[in-house]
Coordinates of C-alpha atoms and ligand atoms in Angstrom, one line a residue:
X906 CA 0.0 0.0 0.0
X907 CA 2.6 2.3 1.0
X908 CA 5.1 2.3 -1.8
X909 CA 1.9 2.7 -4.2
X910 CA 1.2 6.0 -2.8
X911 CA 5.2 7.2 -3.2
X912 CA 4.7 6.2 -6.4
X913 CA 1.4 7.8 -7.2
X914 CA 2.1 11.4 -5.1
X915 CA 4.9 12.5 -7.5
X916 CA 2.6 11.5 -10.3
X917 CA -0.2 13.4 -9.3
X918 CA 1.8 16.5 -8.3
X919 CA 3.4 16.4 -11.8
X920 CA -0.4 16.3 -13.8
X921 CA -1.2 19.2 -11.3
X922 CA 1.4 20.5 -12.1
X923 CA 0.8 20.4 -15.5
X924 CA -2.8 21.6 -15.6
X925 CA -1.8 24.7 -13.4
X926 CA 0.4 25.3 -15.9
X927 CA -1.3 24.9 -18.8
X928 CA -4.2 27.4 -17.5
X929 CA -1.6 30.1 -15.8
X930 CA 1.5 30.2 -18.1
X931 CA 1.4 33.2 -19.9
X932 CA 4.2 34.5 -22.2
X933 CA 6.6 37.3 -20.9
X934 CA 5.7 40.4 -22.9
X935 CA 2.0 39.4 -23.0
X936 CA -0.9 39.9 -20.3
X937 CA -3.3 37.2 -19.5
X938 CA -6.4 38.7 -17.8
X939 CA -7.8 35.5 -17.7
X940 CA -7.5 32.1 -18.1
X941 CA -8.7 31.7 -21.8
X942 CA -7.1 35.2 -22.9
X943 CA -3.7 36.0 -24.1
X944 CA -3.1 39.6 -24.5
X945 CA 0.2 40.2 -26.6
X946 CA -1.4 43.4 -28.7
X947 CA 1.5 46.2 -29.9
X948 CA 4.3 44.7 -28.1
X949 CA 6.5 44.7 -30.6
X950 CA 7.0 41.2 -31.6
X951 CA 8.8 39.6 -35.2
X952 CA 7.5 36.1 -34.3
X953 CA 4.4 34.3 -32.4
X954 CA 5.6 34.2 -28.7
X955 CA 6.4 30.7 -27.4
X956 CA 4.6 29.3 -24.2
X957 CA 0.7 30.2 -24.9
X958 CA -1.0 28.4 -22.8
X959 CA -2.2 25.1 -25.0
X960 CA -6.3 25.9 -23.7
X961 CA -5.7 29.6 -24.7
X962 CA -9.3 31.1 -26.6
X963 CA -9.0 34.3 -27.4
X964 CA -5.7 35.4 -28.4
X965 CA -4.9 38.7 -29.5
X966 CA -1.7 39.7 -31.3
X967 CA -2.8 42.6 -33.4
X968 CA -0.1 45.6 -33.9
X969 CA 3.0 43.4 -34.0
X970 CA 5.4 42.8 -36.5
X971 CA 4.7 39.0 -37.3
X972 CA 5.6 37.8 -40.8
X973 CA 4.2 34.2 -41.0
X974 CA 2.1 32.1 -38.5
X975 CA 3.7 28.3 -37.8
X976 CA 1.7 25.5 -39.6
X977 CA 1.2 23.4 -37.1
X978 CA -0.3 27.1 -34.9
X979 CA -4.5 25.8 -34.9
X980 CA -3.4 22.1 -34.5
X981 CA -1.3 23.1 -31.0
X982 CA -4.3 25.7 -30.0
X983 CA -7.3 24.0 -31.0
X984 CA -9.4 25.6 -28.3
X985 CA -9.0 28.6 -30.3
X986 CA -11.8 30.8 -30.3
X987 CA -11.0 34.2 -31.6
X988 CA -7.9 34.8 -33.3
X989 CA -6.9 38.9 -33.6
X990 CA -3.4 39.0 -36.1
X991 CA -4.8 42.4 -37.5
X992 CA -2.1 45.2 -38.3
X993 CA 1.1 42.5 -38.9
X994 CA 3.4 42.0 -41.3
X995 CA 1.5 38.8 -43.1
X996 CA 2.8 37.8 -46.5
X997 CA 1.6 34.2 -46.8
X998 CA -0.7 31.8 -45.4
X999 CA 1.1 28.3 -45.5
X1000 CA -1.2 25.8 -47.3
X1001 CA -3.2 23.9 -43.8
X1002 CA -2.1 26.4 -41.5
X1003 CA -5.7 27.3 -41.3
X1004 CA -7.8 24.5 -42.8
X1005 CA -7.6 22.5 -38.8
X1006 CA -9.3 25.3 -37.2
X1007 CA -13.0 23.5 -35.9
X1008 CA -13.6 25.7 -32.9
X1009 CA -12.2 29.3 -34.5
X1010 CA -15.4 31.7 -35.2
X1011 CA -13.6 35.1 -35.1
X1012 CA -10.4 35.7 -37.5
X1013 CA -8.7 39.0 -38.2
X1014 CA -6.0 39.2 -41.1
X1015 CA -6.9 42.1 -42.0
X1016 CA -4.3 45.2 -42.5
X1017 CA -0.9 42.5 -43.7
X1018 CA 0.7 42.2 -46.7
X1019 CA -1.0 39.2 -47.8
X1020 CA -1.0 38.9 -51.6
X1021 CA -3.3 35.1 -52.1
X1022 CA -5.4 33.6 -50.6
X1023 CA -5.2 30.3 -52.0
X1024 CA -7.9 27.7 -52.8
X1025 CA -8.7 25.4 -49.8
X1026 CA -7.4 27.9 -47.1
X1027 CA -9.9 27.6 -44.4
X1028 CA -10.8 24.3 -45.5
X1029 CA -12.5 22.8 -42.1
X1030 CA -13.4 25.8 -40.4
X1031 CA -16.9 25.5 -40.0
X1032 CA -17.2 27.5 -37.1
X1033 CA -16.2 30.8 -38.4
X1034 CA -18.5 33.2 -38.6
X1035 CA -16.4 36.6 -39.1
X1036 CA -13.5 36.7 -41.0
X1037 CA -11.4 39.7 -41.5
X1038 CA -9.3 40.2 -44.9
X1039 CA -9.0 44.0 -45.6
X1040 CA -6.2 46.1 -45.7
X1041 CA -4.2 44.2 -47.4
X1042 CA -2.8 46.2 -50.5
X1043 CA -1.4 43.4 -52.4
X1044 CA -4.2 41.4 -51.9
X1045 CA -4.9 41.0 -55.8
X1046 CA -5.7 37.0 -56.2
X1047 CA -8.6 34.9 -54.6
X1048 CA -8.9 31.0 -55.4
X1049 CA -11.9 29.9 -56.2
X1050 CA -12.2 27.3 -53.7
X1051 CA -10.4 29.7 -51.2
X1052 CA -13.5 29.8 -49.1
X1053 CA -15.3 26.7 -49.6
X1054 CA -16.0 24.9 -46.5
X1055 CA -17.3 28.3 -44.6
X1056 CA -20.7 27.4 -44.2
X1057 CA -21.2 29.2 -41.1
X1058 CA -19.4 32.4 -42.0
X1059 CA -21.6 35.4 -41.8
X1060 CA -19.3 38.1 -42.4
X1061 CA -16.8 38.6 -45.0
X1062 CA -14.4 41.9 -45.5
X1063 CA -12.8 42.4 -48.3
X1064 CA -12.1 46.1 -48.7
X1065 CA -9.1 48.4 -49.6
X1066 CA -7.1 45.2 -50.9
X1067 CA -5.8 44.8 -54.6
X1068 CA -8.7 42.9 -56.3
X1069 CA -9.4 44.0 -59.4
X1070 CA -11.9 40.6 -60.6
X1071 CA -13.8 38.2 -58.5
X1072 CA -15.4 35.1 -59.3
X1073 CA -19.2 35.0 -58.4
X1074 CA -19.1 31.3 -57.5
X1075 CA -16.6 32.1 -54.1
X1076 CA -19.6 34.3 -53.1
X1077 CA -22.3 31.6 -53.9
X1078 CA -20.5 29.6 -52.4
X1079 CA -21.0 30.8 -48.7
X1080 CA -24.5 29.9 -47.8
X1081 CA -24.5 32.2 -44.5
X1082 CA -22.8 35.3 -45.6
X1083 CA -25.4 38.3 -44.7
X1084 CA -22.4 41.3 -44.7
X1085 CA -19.7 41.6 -46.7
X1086 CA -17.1 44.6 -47.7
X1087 CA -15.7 44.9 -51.3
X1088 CA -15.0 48.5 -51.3
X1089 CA -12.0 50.1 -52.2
X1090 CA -10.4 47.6 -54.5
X1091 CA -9.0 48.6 -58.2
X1092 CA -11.9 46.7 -59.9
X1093 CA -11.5 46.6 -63.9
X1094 CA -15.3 47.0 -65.4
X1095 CA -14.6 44.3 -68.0
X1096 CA -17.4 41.7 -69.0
X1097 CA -16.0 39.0 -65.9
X1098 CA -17.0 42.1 -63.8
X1099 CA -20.1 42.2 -65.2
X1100 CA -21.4 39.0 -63.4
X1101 CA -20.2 40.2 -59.8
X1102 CA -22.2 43.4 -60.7
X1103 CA -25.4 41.2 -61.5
X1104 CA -24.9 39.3 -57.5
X1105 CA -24.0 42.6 -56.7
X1106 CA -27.2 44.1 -57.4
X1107 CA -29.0 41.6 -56.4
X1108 CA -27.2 41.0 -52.7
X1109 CA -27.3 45.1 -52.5
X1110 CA -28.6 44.2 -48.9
X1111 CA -25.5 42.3 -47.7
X1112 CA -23.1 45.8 -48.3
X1113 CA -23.1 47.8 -45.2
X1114 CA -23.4 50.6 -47.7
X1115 CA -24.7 49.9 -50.7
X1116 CA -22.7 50.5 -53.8
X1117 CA -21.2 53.6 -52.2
X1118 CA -17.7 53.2 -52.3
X1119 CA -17.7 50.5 -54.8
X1120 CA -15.8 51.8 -58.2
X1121 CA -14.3 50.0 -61.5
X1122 CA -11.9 51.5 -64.2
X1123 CA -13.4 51.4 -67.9
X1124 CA -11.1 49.2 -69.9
X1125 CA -10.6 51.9 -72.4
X1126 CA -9.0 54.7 -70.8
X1127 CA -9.0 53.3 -66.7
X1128 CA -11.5 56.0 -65.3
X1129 CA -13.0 55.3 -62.5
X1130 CA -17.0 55.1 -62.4
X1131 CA -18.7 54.5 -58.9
X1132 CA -20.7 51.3 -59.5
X1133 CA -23.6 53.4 -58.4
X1134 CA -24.0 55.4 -61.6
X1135 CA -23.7 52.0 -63.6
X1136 CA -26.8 49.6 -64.3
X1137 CA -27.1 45.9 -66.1
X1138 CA -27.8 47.6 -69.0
X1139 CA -24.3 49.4 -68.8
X1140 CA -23.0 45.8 -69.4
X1141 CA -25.1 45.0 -72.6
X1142 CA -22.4 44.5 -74.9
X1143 CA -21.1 41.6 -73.1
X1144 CA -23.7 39.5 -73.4
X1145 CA -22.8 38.9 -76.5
X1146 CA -19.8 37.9 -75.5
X1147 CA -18.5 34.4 -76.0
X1148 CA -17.5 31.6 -73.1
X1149 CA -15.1 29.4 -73.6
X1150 CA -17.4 26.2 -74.6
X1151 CA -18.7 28.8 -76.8
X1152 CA -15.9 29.3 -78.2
X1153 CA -14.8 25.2 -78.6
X1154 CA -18.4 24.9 -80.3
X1155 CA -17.9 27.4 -82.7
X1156 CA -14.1 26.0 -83.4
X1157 CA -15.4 22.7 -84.0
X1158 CA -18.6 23.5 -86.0
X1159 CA -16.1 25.6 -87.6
X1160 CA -13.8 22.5 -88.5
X1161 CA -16.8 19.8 -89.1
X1162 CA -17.7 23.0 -91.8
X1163 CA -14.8 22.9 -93.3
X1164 CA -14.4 19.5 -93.9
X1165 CA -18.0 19.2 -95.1
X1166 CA -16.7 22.0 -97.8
X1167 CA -13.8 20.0 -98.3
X1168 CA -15.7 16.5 -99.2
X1169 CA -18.3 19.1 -101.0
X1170 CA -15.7 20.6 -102.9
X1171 CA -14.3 17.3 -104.1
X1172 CA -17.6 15.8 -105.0
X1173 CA -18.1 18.8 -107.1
X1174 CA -15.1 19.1 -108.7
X1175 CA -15.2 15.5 -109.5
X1176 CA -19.0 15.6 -110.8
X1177 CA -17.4 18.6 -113.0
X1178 CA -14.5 16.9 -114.4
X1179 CA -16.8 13.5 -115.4
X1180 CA -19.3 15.7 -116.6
X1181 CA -16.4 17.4 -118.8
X1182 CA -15.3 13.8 -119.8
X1183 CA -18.6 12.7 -121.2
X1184 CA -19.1 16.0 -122.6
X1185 CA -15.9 15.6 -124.6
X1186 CA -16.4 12.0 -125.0
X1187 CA -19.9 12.8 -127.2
X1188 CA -18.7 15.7 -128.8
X1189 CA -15.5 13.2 -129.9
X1190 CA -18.5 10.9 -130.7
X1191 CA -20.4 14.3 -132.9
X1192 CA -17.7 14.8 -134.2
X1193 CA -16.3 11.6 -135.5
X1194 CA -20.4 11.2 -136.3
X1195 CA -19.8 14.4 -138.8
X1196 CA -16.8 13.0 -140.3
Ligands
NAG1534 C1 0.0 49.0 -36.5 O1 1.0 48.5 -35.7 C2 2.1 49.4 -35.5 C3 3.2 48.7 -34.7 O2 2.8 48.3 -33.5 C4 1.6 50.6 -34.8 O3 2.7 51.6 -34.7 C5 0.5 51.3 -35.6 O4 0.0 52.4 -34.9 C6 -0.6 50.2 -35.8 N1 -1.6 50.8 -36.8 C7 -2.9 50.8 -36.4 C8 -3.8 51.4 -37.5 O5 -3.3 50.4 -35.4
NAG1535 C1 4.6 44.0 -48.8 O1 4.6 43.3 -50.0 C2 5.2 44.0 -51.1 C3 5.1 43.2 -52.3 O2 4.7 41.8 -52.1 C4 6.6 44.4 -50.7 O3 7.1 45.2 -51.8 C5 6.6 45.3 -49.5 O4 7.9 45.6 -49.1 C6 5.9 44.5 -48.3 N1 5.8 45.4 -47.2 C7 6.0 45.0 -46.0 C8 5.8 46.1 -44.9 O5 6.3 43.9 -45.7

């Protein structure tokens, strides 16, 4: 009896241990006001700070200097809740640095230097309800699946990055969505714009406000016209403008023509030539008739 209970006290004051720890340990330059929370706002870091506690929820490292987060970061802090990296120095995110995140239903990216964000990046996030993206300058590329998988995510910003096109089918694609910003971006008014102008119109109620703020640059000479002064009908020449299976049908009508002109051209000009034959052949036939 005795030597089991040396045995088990060092074991129980090491899990103790180990659970204070993991609900008190809060890194240096950060504050922890309480047990979920990790506070490490404007402090001045180049990196995510080692030692957050492994339960942390709400961490908040906005107005730092933090290029790149790890890609194993959501799979250590799963309990993640709300995750604030607004106002860093973001460039990438690493393909599955985000797509393990079940629990995360806040997210703020916004104001980095992202440049992509790349189909599949919050693959299994589920939870997420707001997510953050503006302020990014560079921001100029979305993938089409990039937000597939978001079927809870209500609100979406977008604006003041570098987008000049967006496809329709990453909006459609998020059943929940009921706000999102797309203001402030470089759109070109070309005929792919033309289709986000149609959902546009139609989902006028999901922009905070309206149309205002919303301008494209005419193709011709890059002026900018607030989408406000433009309607479907400033579009109309674009409807007769081709898709690519359009395009592949026309081609290969286009050959199956030609080689029906081909065959039809060498029927005829065969037809001509035995016509011409026999037409020689009697007039031989006249003429040796006349002799
Ligand atoms: C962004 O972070 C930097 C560095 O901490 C800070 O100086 C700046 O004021 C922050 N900008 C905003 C808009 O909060
Ligand atoms: C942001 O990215 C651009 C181009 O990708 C680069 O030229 C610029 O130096 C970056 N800025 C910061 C603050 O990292």
């Amino acid at each position: 009896m005795l030597p089991c209970i040396n045995w088990l006290q060092p074991l129980l004051a090491l899990i103790s241990s180990t659970l204070l720890t993991r609900g008190h340990n809060c890194p240096s330059s950060c504050l922890c006001p309480d047990h979920h929370t990790v506070d490490c706002t404007g402090r001045g870091l180049t990196r995510v700070p080692d030692s957050i506690p492994l339960d942390v929820r709400r961490l908040l490292l906005s107005n730092n200097w933090i290029p790149w987060i790890p890609a194993d970061f959501l799979v250590l802090y799963s309990d993640l809740v709300y995750l604030d990296l607004r106002n860093n120095s973001l460039y990438q995110l690493d393909p599955g640095t985000l797509t393990t995140s079940s629990r995360l239903v806040f997210l703020d990216l916004g104001s980095n230097n992202l440049t992509e964000i790349p189909s599949g990046t919050f693959g299994e996030s589920r939870s997420l309800i707001k997510l953050r993206l503006g302020n990014n300058p560079y921001l100029n590329m979305v993938g089409r699946d990039a937000f597939t998988g978001l079927t809870s995510l209500r609100e979406l910003e977008l604006e003041r990055n570098g987008l000049t096109e967006l496809d329709v089918d990453i909006l459609e694609s998020l059943p929940s969505l009921r706000m999102l910003r797309l203001e402030g971006n470089p759109w070109f008014c070309n005929c792919h714009f033309a289709k986000l102008f149609v959902w546009l119109m139609e989902n006028r109620h999901k922009l905070p406000r309206g149309m205002e703020g919303i301008e494209c640059s005419l193709p011709l000479d890059g002026r900018r016209v607030p989408l406000s002064l433009l309607t479907e009908d400033s579009f109309r020449e674009c409807r007769g403008t081709l898709t690519i299976t359009d395009y592949l049908i026309v081609i290969f009508s286009g050959i199956s023509v030609s080689v029906v002109a081909i065959m039809a051209s060498f029927f005829l000009a065969s037809t001509v030539h035995c016509f011409q034959r026999l037409s020689k052949g009697s007039k031989g036939d006249e003429e040796e008739g006349i002799d």
